[in-house]
mmCIF file of C-alpha atoms and ligand atoms in Angstrom:
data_model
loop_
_atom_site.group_PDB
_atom_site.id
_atom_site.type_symbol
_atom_site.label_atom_id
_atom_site.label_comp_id
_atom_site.label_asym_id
_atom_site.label_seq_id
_atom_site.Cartn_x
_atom_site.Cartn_y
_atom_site.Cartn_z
ATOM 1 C CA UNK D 1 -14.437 6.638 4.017
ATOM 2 C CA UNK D 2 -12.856 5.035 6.752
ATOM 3 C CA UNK D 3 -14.224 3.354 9.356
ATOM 4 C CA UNK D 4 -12.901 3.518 13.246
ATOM 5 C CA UNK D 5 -15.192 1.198 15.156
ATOM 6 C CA UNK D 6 -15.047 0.360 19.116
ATOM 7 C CA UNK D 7 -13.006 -2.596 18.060
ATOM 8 C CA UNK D 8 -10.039 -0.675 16.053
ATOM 9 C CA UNK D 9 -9.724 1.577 19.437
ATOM 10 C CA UNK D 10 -10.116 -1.607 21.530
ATOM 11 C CA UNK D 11 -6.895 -3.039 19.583
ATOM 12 C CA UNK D 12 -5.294 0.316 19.711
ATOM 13 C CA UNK D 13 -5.323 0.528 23.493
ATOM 14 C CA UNK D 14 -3.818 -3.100 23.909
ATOM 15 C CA UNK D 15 -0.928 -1.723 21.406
ATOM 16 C CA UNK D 16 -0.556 1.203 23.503
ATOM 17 C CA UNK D 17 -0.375 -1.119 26.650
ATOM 18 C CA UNK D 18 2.123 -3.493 24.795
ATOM 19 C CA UNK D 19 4.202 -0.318 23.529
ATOM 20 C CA UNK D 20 4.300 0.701 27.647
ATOM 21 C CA UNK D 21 5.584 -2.543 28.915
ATOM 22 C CA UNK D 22 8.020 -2.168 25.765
ATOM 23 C CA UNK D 23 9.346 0.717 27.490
ATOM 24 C CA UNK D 24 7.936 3.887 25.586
ATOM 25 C CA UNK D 25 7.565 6.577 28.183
ATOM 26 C CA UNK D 26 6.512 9.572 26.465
ATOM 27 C CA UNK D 27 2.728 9.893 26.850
ATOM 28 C CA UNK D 28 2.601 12.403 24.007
ATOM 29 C CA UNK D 29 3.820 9.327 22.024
ATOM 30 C CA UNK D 30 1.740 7.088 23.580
ATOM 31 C CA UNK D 31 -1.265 9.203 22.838
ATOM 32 C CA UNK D 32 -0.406 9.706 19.246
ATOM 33 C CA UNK D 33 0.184 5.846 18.222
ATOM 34 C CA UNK D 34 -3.544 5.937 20.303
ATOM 35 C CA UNK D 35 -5.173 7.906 17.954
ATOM 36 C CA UNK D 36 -3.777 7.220 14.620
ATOM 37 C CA UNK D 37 -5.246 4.416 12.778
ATOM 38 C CA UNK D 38 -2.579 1.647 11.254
ATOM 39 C CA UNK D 39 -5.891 -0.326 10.080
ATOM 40 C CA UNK D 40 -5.963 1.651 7.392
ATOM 41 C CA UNK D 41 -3.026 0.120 5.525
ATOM 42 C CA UNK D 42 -4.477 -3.325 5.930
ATOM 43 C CA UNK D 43 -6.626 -4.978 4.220
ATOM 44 C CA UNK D 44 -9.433 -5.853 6.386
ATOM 45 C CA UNK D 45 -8.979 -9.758 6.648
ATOM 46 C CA UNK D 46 -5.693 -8.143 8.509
ATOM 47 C CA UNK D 47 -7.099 -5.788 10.745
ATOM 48 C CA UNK D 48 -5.756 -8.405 13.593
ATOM 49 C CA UNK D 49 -1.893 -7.805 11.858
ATOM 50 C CA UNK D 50 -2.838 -3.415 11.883
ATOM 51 C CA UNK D 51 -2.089 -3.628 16.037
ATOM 52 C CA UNK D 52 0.411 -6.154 16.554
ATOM 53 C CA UNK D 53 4.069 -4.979 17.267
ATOM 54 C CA UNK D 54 5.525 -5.836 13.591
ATOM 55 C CA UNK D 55 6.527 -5.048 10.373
ATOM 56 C CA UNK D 56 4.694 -5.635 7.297
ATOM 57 C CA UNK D 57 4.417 -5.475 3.462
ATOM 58 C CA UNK D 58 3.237 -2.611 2.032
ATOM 59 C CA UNK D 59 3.965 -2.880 -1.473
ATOM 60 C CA UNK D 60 6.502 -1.960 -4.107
ATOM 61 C CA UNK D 61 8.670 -3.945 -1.947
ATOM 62 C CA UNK D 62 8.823 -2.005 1.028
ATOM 63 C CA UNK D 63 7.347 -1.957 4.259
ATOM 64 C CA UNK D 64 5.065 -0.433 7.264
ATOM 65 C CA UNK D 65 7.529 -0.145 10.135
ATOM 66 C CA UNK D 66 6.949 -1.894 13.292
ATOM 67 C CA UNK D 67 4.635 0.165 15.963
ATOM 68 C CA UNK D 68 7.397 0.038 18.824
ATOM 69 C CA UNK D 69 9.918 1.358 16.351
ATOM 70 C CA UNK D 70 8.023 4.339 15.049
ATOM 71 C CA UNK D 71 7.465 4.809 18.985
ATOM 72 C CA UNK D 72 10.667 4.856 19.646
ATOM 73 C CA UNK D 73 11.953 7.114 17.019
ATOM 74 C CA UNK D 74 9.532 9.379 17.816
ATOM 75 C CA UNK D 75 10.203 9.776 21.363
ATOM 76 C CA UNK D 76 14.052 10.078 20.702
ATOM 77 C CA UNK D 77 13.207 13.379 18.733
ATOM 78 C CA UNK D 78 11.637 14.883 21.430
ATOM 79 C CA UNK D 79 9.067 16.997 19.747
ATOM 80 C CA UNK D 80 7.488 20.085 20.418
ATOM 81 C CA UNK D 81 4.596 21.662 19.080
ATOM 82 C CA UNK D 82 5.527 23.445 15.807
ATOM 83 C CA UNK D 83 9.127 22.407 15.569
ATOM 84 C CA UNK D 84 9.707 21.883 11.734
ATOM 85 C CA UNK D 85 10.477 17.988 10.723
ATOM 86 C CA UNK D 86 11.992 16.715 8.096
ATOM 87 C CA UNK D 87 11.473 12.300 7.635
ATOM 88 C CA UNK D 88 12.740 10.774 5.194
ATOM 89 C CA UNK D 89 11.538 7.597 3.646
ATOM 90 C CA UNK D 90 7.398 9.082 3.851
ATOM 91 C CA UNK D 91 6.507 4.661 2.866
ATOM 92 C CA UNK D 92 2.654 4.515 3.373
ATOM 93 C CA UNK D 93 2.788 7.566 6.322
ATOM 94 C CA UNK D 94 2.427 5.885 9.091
ATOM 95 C CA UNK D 95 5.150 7.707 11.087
ATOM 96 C CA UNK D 96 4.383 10.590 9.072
ATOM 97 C CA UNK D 97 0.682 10.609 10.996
ATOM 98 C CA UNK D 98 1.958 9.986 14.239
ATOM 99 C CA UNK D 99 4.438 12.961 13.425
ATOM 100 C CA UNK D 100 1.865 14.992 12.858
ATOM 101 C CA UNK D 101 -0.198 13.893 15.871
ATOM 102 C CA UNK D 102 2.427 15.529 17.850
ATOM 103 C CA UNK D 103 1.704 18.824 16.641
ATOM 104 C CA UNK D 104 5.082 19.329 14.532
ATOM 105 C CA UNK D 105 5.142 20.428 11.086
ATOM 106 C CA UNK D 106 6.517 17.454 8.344
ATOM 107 C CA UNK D 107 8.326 17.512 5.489
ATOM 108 C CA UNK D 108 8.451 14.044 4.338
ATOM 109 C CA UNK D 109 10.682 12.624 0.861
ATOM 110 C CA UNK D 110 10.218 9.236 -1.051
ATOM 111 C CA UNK D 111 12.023 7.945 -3.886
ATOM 112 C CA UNK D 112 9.620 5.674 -4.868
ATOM 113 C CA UNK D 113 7.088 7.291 -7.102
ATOM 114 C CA UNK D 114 4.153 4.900 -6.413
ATOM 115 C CA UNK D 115 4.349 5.084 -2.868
ATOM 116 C CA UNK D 116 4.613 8.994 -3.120
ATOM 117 C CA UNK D 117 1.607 9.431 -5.479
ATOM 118 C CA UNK D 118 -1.081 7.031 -3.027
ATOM 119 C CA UNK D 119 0.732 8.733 0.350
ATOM 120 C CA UNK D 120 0.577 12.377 -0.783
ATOM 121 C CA UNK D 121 -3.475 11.763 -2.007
ATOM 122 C CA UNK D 122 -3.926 9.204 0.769
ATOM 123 C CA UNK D 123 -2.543 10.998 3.931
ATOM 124 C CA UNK D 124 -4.559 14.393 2.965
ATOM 125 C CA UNK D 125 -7.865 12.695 2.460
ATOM 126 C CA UNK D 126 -7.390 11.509 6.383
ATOM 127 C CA UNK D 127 -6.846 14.778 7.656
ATOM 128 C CA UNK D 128 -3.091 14.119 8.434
ATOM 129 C CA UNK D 129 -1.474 17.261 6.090
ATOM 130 C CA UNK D 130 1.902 17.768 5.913
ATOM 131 C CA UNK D 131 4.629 18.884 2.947
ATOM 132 C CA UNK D 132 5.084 15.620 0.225
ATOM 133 C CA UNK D 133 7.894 15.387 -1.826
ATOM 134 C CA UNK D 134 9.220 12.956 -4.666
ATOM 135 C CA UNK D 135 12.704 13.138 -4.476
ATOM 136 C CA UNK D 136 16.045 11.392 -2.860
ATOM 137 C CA UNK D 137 16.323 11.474 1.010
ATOM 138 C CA UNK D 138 20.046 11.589 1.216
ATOM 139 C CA UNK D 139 20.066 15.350 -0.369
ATOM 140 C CA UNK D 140 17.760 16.798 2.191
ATOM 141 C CA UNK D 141 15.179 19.894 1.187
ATOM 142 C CA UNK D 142 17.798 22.467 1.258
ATOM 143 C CA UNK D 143 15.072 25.060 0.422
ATOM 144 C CA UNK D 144 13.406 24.385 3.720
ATOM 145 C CA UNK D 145 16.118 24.228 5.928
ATOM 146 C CA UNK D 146 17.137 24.270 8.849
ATOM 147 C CA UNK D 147 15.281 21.980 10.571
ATOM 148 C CA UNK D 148 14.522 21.616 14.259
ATOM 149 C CA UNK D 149 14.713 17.524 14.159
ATOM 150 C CA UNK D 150 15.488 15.097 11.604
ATOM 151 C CA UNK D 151 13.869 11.299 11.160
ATOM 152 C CA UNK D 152 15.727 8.839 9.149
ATOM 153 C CA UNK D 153 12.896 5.592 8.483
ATOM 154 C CA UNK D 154 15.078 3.602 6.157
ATOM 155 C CA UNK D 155 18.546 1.917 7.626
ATOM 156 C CA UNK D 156 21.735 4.205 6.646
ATOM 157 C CA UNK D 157 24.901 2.548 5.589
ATOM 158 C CA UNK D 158 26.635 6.303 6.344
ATOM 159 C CA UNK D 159 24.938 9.887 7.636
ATOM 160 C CA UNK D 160 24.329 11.311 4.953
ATOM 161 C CA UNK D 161 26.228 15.361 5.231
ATOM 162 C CA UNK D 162 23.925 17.208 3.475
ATOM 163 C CA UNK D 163 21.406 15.899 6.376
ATOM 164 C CA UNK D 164 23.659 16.716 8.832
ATOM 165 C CA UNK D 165 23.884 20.447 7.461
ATOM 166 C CA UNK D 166 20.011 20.867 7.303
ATOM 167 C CA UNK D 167 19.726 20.336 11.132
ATOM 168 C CA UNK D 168 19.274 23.898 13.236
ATOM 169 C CA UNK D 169 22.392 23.878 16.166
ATOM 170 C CA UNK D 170 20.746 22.141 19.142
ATOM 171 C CA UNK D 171 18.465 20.273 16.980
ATOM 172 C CA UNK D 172 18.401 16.469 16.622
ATOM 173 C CA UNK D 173 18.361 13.537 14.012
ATOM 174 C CA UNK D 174 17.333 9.878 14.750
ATOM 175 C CA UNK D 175 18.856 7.439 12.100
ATOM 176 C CA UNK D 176 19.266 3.950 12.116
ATOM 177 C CA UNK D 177 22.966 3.070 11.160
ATOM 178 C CA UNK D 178 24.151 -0.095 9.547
ATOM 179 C CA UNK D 179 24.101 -2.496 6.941
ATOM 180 C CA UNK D 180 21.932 -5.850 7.787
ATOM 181 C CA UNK D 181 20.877 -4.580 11.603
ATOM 182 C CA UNK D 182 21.067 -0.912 12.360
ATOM 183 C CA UNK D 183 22.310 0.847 15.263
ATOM 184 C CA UNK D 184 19.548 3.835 16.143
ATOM 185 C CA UNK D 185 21.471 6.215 16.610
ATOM 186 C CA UNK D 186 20.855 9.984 17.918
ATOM 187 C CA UNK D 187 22.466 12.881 16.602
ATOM 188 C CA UNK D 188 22.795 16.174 18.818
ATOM 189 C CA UNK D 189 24.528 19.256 16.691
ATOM 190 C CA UNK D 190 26.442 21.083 19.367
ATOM 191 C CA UNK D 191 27.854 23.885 16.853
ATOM 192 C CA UNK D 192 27.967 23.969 12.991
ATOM 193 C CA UNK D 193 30.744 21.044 12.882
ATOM 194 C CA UNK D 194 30.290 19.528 16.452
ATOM 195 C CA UNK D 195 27.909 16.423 16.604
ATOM 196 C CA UNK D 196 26.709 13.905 19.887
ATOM 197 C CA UNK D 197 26.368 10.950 19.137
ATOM 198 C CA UNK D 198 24.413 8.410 21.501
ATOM 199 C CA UNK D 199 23.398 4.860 20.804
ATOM 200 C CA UNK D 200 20.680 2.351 21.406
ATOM 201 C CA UNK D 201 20.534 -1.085 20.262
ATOM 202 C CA UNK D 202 19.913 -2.756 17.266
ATOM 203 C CA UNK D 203 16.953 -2.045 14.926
ATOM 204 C CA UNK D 204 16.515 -3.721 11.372
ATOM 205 C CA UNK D 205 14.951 -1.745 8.486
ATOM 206 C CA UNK D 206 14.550 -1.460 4.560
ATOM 207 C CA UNK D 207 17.558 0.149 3.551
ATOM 208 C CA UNK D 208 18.403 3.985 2.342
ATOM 209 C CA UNK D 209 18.658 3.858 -1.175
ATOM 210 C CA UNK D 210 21.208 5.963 -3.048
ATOM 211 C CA UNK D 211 20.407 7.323 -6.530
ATOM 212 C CA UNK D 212 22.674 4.909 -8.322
ATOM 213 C CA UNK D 213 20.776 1.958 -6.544
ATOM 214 C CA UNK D 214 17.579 2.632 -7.847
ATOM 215 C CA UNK D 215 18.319 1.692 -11.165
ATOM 216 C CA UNK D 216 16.363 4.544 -13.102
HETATM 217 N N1 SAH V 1 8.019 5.590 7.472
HETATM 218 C C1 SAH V 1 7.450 4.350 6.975
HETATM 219 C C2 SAH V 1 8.515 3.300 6.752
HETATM 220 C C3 SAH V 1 8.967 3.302 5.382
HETATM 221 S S1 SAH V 1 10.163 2.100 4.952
HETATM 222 C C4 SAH V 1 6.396 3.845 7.911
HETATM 223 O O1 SAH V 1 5.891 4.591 8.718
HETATM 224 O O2 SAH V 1 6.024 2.712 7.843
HETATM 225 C C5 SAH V 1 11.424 3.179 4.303
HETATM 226 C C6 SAH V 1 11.046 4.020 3.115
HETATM 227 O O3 SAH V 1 12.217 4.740 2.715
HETATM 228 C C7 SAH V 1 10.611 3.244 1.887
HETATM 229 O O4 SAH V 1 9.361 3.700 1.485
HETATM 230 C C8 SAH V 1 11.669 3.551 0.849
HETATM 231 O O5 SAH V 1 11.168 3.629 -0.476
HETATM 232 C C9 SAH V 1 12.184 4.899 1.316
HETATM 233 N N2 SAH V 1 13.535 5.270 0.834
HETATM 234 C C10 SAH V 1 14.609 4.473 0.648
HETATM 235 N N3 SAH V 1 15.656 5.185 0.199
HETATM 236 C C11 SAH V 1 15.232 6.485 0.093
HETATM 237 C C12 SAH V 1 15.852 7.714 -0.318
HETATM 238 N N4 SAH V 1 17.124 7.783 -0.724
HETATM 239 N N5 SAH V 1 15.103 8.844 -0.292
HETATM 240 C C13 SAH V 1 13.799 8.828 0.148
HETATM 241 N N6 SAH V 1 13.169 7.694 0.539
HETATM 242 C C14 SAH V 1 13.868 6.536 0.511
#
């Protein structure tokens, strides 16, 4: 069971404040980091850590991304209700819940098994449901496709094409680009073969494993 006392929501609402004067507009956004619990991926001599603005280890080396970047990325995708999303790099689910909290419908791939087996039990037993899959990010979920938006989590040394060619025309993809820092970067198909491409800032993340990297 988990617990959401007066004090999680008290240090949710200060987040939510601190995510505002960070310059997140959106008050679907704003509403969904509001109600999803980040405690929950913190052990509770943490629970101070869950609702500050950073990143932090979640195990098998990777880790829970930062509160004003899964803000941001969400508001760059500009969600409707029901639009079909595919995320890549699922991690503990964090973004994946707040994805949800916007009323989309997720598909969400990891490559690492361990992290898929506890988020695909974990996220369900919360209420947050959404399509889990084991597999490698960069090839997509052809049998699903299109896709109304796309959310990279992990930082992209390239975009990966078969991405690319799972996005509906007129649909977006948010992916941070780059080696050491990333570039988030937003991705607007204008025809089968016509992308634009818009910038903003520097972001740092785990990196986007390929399949050769992963050593199995
Ligand atoms: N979305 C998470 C952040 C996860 S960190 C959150 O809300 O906190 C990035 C994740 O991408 C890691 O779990 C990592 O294992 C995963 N990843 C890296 N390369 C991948 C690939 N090629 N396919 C799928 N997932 C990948």
């Amino acid at each position: 069971m988990v617990t959401d006392t007066y004090r999680h929501k008290g240090l949710r609402k200060k987040l939510v404040d601190l995510l505002k004067e960070k310059g997140i507009k959106s008050e679907e956004v704003l509403k969904a980091i509001g109600n999803v619990p980040r405690h929950v991926f913190f052990e509770a001599a943490f629970v101070e850590k869950a609702y500050q603005d950073i990143a932090f280890p979640i195990g098998a080396g990777q880790t829970i991304s930062r509160p004003h970047t899964v803000a941001f990325q969400t508001e760059l995708l500009n969600l409707k209700r029901d639009e079909k999303v595919l995320e890549i790099g699922t991690g503990c689910g964090y973004q994946t819940m707040v994805l949800i909290e916007m009323g989309v419908k997720v598909f969400t791939i990891e490559r690492q098994k361990e992290l898929y087996d506890r988020t695909h039990k974990y996220l369900p037993s919360l209420g947050y449901n959404a399509k889990f899959i084991y597999g490698d990010g960069y090839k997509g979920l052809p049998i699903f496709a299109p896709f109304d938006k796309i959310i990279i989590t992990a930082g992209a040394p390239t975009i990966p094409n078969d991405l690319l060619a799972q996005l509906k025309v007129g649909g977006l993809m948010v992916i941070p680009i780059g080696d050491k820092v990333q570039i988030m970067t937003l991705l607007e198909k204008k025809s089968p073969k016509h992308f634009e491409k818009t910038e903003f800032g520097e972001f740092k993340f785990v990196p986007l494993l390929e399949r050769k990297e992963w050593g199995e």
